[in-house]
Coordinates of C-alpha atoms in Angstrom, one line a residue:
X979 CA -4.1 9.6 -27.2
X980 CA -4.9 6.5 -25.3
X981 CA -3.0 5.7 -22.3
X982 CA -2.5 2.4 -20.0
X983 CA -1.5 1.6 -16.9
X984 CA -0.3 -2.2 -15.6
X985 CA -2.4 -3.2 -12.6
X986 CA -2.3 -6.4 -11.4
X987 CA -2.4 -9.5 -13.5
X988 CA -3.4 -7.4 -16.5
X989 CA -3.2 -3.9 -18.6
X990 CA -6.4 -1.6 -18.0
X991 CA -7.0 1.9 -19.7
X992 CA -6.3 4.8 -17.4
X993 CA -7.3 7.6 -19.5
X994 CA -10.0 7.1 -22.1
X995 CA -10.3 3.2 -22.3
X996 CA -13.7 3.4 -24.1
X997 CA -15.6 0.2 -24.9
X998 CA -18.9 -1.2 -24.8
X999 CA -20.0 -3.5 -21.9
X1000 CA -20.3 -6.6 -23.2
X1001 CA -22.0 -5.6 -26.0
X1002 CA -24.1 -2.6 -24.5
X1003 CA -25.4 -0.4 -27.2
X1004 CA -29.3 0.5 -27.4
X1005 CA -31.0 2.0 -30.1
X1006 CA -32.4 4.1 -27.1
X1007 CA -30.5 7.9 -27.6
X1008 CA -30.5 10.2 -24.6
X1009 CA -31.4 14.1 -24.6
X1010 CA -28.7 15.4 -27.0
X1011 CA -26.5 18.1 -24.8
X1012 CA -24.4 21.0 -25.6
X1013 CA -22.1 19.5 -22.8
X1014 CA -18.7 18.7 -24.5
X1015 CA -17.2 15.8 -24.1
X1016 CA -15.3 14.4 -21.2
X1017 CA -11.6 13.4 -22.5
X1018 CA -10.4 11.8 -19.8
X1019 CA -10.2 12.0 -15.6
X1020 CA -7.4 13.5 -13.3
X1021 CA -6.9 13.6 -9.8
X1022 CA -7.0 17.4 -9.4
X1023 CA -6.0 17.2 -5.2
X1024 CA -5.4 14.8 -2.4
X1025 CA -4.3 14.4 1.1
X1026 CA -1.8 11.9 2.4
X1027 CA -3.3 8.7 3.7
X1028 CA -1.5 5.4 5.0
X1029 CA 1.9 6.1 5.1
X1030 CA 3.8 2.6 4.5
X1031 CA 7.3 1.5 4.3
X1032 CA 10.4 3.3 6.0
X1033 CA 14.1 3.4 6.4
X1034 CA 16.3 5.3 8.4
X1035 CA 20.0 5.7 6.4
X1036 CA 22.6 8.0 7.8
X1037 CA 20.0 10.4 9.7
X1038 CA 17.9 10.9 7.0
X1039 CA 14.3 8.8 7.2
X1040 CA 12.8 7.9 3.9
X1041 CA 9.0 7.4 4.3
X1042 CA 6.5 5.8 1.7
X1043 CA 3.8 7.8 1.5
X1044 CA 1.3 7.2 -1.6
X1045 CA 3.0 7.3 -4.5
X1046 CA 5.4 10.1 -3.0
X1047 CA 9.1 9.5 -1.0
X1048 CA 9.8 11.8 2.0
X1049 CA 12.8 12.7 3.0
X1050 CA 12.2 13.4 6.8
X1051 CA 15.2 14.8 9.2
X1052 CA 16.0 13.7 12.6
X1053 CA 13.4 16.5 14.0
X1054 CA 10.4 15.2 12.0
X1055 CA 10.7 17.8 9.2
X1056 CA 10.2 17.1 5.5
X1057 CA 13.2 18.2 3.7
X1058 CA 12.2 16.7 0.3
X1059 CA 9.5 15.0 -1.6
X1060 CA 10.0 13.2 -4.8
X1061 CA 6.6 12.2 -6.4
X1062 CA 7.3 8.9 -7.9
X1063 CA 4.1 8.9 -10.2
X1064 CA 1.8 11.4 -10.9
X1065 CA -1.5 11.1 -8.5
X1066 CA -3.8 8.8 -10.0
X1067 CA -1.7 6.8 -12.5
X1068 CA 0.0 4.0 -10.4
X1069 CA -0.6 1.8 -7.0
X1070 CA 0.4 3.8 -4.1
X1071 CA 4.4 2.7 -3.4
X1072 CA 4.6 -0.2 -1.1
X1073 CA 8.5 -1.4 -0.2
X1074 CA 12.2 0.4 -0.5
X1075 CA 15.1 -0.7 -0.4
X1076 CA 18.3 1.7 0.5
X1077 CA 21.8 1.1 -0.6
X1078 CA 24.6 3.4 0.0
X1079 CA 24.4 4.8 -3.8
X1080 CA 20.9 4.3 -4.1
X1081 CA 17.0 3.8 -3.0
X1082 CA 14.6 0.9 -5.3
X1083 CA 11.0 1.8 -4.5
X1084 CA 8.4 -0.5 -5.5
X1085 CA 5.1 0.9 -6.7
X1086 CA 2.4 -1.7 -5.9
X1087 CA 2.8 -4.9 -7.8
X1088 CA 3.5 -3.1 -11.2
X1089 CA 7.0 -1.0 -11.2
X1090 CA 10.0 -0.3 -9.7
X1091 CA 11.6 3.2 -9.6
X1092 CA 15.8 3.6 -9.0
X1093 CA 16.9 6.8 -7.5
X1094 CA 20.1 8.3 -7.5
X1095 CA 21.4 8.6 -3.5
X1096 CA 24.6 10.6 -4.3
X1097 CA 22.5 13.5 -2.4
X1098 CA 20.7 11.8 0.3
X1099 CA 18.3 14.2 1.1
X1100 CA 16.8 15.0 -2.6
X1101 CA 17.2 11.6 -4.1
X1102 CA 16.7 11.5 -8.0
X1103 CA 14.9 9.2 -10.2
X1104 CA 17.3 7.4 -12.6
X1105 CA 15.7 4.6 -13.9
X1106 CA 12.2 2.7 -14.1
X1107 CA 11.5 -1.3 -14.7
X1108 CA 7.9 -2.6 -15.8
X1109 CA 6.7 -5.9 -13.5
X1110 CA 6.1 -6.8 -17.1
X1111 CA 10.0 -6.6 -17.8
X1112 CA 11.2 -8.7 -15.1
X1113 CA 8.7 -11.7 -16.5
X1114 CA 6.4 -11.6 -12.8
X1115 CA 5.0 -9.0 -10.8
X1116 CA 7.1 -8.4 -8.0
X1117 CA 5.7 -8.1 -4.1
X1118 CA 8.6 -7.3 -2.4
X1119 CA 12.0 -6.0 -2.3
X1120 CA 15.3 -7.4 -0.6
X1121 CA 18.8 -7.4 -1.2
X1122 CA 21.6 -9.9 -2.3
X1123 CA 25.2 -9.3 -2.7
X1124 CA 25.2 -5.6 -2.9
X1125 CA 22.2 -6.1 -5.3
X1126 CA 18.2 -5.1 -5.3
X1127 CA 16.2 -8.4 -5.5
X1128 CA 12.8 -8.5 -6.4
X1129 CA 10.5 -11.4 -4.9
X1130 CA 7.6 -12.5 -6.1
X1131 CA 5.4 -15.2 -7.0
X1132 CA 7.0 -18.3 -7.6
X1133 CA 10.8 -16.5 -8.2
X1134 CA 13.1 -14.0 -7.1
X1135 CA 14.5 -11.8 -9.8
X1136 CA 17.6 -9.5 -10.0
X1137 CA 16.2 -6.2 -11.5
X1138 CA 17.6 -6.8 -15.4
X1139 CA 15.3 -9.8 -15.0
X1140 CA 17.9 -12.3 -14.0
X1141 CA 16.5 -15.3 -12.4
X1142 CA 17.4 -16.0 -8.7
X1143 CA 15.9 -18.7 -7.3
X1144 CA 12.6 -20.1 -8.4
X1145 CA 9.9 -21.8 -5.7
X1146 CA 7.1 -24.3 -6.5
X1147 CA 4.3 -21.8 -7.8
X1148 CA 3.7 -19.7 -3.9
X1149 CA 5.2 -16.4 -3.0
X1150 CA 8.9 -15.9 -2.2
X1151 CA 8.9 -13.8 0.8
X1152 CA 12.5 -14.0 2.0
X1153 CA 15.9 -14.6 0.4
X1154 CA 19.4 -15.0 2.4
X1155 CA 22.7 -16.1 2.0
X1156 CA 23.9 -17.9 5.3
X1157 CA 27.2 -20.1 5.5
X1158 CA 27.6 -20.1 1.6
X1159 CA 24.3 -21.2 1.4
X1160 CA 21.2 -19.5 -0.4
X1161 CA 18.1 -20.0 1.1
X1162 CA 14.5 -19.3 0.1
X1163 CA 11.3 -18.9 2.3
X1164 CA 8.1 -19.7 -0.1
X1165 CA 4.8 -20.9 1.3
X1166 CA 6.0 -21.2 5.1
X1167 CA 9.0 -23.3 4.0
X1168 CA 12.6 -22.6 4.1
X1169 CA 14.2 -24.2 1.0
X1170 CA 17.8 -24.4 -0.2
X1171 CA 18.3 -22.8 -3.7
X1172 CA 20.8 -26.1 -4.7
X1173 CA 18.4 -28.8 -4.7
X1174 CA 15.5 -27.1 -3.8
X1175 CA 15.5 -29.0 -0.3
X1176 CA 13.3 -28.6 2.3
X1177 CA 14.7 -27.3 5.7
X1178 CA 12.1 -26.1 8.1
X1179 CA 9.4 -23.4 8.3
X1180 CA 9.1 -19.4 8.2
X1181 CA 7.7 -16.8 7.3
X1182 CA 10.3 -14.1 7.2
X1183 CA 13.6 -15.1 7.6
X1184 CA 17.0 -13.3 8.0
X1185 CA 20.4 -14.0 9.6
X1186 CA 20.7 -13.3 12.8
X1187 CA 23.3 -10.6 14.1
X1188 CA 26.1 -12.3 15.8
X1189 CA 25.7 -12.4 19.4
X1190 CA 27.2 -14.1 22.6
X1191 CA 24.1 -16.0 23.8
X1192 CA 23.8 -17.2 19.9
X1193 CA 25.2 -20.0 18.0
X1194 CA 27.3 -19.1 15.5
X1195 CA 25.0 -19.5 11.8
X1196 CA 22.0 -18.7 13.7
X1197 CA 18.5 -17.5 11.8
X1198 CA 16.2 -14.9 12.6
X1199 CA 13.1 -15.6 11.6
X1200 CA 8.8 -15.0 12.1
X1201 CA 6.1 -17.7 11.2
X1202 CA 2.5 -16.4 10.8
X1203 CA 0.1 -18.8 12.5
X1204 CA -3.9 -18.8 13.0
X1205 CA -4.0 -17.1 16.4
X1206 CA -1.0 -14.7 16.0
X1207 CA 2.5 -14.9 15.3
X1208 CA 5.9 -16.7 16.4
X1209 CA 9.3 -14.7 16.8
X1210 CA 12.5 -16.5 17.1
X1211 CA 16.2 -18.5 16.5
X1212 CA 16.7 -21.0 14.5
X1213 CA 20.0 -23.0 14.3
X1214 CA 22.1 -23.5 11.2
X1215 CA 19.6 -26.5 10.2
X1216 CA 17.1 -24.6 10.4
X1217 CA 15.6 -25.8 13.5
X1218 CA 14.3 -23.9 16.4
X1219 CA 17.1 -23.4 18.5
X1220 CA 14.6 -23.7 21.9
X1221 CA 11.1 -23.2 21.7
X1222 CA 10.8 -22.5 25.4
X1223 CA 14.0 -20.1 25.9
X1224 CA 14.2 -18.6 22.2
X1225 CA 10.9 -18.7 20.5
X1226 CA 8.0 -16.2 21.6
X1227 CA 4.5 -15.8 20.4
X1228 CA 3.3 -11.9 19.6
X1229 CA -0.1 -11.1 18.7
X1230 CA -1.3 -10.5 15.1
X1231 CA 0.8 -10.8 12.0
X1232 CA 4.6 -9.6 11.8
X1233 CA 5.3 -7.2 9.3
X1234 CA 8.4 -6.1 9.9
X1235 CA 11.9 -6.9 12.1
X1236 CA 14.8 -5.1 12.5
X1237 CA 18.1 -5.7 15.2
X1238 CA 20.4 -3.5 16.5
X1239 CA 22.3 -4.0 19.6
X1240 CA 21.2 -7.0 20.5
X1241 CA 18.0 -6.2 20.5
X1242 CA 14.8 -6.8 17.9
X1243 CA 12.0 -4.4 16.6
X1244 CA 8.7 -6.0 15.6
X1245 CA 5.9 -4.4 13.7
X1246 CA 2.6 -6.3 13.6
X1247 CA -0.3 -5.3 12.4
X1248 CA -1.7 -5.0 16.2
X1249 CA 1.5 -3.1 17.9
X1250 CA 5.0 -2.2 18.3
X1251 CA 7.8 -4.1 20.7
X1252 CA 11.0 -4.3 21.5
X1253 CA 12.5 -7.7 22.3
X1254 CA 15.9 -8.2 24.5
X1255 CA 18.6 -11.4 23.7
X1256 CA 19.6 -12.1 27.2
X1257 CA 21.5 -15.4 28.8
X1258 CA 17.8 -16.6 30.1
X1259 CA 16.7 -16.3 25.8
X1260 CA 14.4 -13.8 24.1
X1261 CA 12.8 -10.9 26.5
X1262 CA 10.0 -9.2 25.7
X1263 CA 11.5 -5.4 26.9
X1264 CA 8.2 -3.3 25.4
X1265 CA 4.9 -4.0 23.4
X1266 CA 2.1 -1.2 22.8
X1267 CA -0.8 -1.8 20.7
X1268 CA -1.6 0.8 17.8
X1269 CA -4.1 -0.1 15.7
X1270 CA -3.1 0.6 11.6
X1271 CA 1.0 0.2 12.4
X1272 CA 2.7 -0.4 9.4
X1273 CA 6.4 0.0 10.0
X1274 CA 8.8 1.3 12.0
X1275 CA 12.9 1.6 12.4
X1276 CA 15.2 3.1 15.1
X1277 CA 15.6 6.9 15.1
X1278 CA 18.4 6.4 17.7
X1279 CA 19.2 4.0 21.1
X1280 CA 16.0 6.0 22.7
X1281 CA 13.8 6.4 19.5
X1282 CA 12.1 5.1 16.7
X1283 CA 10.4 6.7 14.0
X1284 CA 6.9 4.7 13.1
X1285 CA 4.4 4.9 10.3
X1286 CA 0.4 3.6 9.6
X1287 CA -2.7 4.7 9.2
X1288 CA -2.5 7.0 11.5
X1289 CA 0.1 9.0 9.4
X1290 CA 3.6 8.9 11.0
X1291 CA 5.8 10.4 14.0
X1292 CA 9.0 10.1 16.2
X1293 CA 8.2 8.0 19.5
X1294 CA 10.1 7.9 22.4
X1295 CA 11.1 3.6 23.0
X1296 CA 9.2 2.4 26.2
X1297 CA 6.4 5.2 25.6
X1298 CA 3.8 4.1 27.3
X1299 CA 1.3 5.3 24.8
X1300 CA 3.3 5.9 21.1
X1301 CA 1.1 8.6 20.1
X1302 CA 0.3 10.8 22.9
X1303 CA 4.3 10.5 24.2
X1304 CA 5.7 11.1 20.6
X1305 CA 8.1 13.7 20.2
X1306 CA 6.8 14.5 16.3
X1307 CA 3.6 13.2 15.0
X1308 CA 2.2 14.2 11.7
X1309 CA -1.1 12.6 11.6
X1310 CA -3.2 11.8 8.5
X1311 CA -6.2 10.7 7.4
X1312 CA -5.9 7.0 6.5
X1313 CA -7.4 3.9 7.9
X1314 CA -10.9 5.3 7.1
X1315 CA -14.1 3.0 8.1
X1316 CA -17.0 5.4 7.3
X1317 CA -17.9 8.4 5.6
X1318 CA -20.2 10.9 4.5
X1319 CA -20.9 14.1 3.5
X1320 CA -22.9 17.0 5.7
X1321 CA -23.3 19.6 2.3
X1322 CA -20.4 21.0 2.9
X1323 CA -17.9 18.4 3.7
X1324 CA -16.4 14.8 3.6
X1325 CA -16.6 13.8 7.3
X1326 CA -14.7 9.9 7.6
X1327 CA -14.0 8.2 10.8
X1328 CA -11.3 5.9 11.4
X1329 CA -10.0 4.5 14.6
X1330 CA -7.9 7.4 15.6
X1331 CA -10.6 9.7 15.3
X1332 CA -12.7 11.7 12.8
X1333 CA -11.8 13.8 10.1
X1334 CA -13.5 16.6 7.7
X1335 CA -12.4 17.5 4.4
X1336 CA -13.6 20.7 2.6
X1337 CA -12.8 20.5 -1.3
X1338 CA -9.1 21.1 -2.5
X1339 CA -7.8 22.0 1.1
X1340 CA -5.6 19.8 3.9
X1341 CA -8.3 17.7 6.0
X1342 CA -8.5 18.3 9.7
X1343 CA -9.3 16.1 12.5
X1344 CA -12.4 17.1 14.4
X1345 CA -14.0 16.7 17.6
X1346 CA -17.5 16.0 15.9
X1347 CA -19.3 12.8 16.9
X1348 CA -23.0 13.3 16.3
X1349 CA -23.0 13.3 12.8
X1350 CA -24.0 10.0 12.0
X1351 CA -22.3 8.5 8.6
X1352 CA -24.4 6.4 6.4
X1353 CA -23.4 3.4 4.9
X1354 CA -22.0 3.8 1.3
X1355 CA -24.4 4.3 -1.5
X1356 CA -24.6 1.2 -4.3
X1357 CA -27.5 2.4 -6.1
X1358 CA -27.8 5.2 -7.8
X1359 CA -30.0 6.3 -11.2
X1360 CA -29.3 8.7 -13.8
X1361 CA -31.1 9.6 -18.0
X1362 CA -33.4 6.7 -16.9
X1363 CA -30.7 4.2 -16.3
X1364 CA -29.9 2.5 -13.3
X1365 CA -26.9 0.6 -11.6
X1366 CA -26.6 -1.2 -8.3
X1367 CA -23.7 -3.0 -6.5
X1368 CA -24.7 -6.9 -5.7
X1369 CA -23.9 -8.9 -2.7
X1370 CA -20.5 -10.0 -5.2
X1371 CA -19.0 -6.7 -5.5
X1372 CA -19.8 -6.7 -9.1
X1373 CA -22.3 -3.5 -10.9
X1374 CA -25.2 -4.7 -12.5
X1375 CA -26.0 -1.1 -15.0
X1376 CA -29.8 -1.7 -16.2
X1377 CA -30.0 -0.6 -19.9
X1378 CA -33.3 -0.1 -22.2
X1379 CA -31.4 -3.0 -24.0
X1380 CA -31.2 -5.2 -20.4
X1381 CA -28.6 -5.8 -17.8
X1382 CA -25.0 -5.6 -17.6
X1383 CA -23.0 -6.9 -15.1
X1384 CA -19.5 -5.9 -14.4
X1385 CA -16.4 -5.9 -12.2
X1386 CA -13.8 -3.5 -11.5
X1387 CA -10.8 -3.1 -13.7
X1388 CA -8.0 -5.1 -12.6
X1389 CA -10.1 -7.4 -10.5
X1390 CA -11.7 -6.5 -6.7
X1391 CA -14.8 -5.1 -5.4
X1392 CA -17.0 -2.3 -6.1
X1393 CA -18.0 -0.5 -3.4
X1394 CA -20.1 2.5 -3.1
X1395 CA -21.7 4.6 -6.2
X1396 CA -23.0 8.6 -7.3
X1397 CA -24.4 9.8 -9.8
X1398 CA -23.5 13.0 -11.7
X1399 CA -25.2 14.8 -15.2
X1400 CA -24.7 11.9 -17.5
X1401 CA -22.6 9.3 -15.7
X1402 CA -21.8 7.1 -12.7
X1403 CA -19.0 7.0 -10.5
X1404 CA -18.2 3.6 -9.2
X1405 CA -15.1 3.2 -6.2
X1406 CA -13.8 0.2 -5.6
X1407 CA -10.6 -1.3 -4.0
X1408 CA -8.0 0.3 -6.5
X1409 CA -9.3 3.5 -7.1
X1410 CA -12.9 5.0 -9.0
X1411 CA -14.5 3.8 -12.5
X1412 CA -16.1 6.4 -14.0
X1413 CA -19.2 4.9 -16.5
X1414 CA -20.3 7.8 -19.3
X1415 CA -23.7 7.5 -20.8
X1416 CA -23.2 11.0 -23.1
X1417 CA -24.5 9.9 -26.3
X1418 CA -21.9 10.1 -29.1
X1419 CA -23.7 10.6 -32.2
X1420 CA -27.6 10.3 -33.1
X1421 CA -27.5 7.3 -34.0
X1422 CA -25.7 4.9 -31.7
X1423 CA -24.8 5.2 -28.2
X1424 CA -21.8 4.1 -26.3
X1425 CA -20.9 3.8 -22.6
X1426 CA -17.5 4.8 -22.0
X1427 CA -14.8 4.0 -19.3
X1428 CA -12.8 6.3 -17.5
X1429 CA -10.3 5.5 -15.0
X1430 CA -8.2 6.5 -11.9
X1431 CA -6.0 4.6 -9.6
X1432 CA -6.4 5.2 -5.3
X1433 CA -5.1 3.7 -2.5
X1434 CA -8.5 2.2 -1.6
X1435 CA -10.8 0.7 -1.1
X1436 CA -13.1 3.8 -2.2
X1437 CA -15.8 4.7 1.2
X1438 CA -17.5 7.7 -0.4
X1439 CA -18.2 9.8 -4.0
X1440 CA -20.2 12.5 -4.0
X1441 CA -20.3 14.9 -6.9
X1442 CA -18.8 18.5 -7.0
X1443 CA -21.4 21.2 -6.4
X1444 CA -20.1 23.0 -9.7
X1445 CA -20.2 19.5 -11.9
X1446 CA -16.9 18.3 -13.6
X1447 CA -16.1 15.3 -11.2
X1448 CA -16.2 14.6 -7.5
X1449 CA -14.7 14.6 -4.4
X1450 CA -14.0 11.1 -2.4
X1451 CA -12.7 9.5 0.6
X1452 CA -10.7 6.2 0.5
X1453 CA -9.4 3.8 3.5
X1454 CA -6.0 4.1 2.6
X1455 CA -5.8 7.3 0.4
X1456 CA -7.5 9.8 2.1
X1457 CA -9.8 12.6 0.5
X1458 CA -9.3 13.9 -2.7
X1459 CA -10.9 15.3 -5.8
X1460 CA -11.5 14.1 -9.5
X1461 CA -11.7 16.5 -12.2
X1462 CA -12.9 15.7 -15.4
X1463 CA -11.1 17.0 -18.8
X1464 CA -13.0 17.8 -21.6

């Protein structure tokens, strides 16, 4: 059976998409083998790697982590974990939205998984929408009268498909509803859904929580410029309300805001801070730098939980350093630079240390820091044929019939390449391409594609000791194995 999977802009095989590249058969015939034939590729283990998106909703913290949805408890401990694709077969999950009945995940830019929230602690899946369904592929998730909303490019959709508002071609990154108005933010503009008017500029926008030092209708919102960001109040015209006393600049890109209290949690991609309204404007109260953050919410008035590459943990607010000062912290091994492997092991280094995975067990982080790690490998030769990654990310496989060049299903960047018996593995930014030169019969030969989705981009293949596939390590995914199935 052949099966697909929706990545991107278009549909690529997963399983045994088999083709010929571009017209690549030779009358050349390799060494016939009594090797059978590979059927398809799994992911046979992983570890978690960059844990994403997270909500905390009546004591219970949901966490994104892969394609998997923990249910964390006030402690740090992982009550449940519902595994909303098999390993291998989707884009790692990358926003949620929880409702009081229920929890939308979004996986990647391709689905959207409903789970039942009538038991909060072991949600259940209900229900599952193809990008394809909803006429675009969605990027985000907010919500809109009681209602999941999908944004995307050029539109926000309800999740039956229903057309929301509909911007001039760029990504809708924020929706609200503000004095009976509806109001968009697409391409660093804030327009009104009735007209379409042009109001002022964001880049995340939401309504602010009422407060005394605030006029009443007033806008939360973040702007992403060239040296950083801008956090701050806008009025109900959507003008900054004082750019001295109620607009601040914070380093990096904003990912992420949250209020409570009077005060506002912001998640850039460079730290964590908490900011103070006061009668003298916007205080910054807190800011820590940590490197790989990728969300974070409020555990409590004194903590927060937080989440990155560095996996995720339960930090005390004002900590003066979030990891070393957390009350829980369940690391992991994401935000990976370099690796290699010593014969043994996968060693990969990120910037909260190094790790070493030995095949089909938990990685460890290790003190080790004279093992030097190579860059990745994008040559590699095999039955007298050859392949090698050019300077455009693309694989150039030398044939006896000539060259073939390339690129990675579902667009991207090849990255690093091994060699096994009779094929090439090839990682690139969504996962590992796996390019068999078996021949099929005596008298033709076909190279065939094989296919596996990872949270990438792919650092490292080298082939299992035994044969049958390999073991890998990804930025964003961790260390894993691939089996092949025969």
């Amino acid at each position: 059976m052949t099966h697909f999977y929706t990545c991107g802009f278009r549909t690529i095989v997963l399983m045994i998409f088999a083709c010929t590249l571009g017209g690549c058969t030779s009358s050349w015939k390799p060494a016939e083998s009594t090797r059978p034939r590979t059927e398809s590729v799994v992911v046979d283990h992983q570890t978690e790697g960059t844990h994403r998106r997270l909500e905390v909703r009546d004591d219970v913290w949901y966490q994104l982590s892969g394609t998997t949805l923990l249910a964390i408890d006030g402690s740090g401990r992982t009550i449940s974990r519902t595994q909303l694709a098999l390993p291998g077969t989707s884009p790692s999950a990358s926003d949620l939205i929880v409702m009081d009945d229920e929890i939308v995940v979004l996986l990647g830019d391709a689905e959207i998984v409903r789970l039942d929230r009538s038991s909060p602690w072991r949600p259940i899946e209900v229900d599952r929408i193809d990008g394809q369904d909803l006429g675009f592929w969605p990027t985000s998730l907010t919500h809109w009268e009681g209602e999941v909303i999908a944004l995307g490019q050029g539109a926000a959709r309800t999740l039956d498909g229903g057309l929301v508002v509909r911007s001039d071609g760029e990504v809708v990154t924020s929706l609200v509803e503000d004095g009976g108005r509806l109001l968009f933010v697409s391409g660093r503009r804030i327009h009104r859904r009735a007209g379409g008017e042009y109001l002022g500029t964001a880049s995340l926008l939401e309504v602010a929580e009422p407060h005394r030092n605030l006029p009443d209708g007033a806008l939360l919102f973040t702007r992403h410029e060239r040296a950083g960001s801008l956090i701050g109040f806008l009025g109900a015209d959507c003008r900054e309300l004082d750019t001295e006393k109620w607009t601040t600049a914070v380093t990096g890109t904003i990912l992420r805001v949250r209020q409570q209290d009077g005060q506002i949690l912001v998640v850039s991609d460079t730290g964590l801070g908490v900011f103070r309204l006061t009668g003298s404007g916007l205080i910054r109260e807190w800011w820590k730098p940590l490197e790989g953050v990728q969300d974070a919410d409020w555990l409590d008035s004194n903590h927060l939980v937080v989440a990155g590459t560095f996996g995720r943990g339960i930090v005390p607010l004002g900590a003066v350093d979030p990891i070393t000062s957390a009350v829980h912290w369940t690391a992991a091994p994401a935000g990976l630079l370099r690796a290699g492997s010593d014969g043994e092991r996968l060693i990969a280094e990120s910037a909260h240390g190094r790790w070493a995975y030995q095949i089909g067990q938990n990685a460890i982080q290790i003190d080790e820091s004279d093992m030097p790690l190579p860059p990745p490998a994008t040559k590699a030769s095999v039955l007298g044929w050859s392949i090698e990654i050019n300077n455009e990310g693309q694989a150039v496989l030398e044939t006896p019939a000539g060259p073939e060049t390339f690129s990675p299903p579902g667009g991207g960047r090849f990255s690093c390449v091994a060699s096994s018996e009779d094929a090439f593995w090839l990682g690139h930014d969504r996962g590992i391409l796996l390019l068999m030169l078996a021949g099929i019969d005596k008298d033709s030969f076909e190279a065939r594609q094989l296919a596996v989705l990872i949270d990438g981009p792919v650092i490292c293949i080298e082939p299992l000791m035994l044969g049958g596939g390999v073991a890998y390590a990804s930025e964003h995914g961790g260390f894993g194995v691939i089996r092949e199935v025969y």
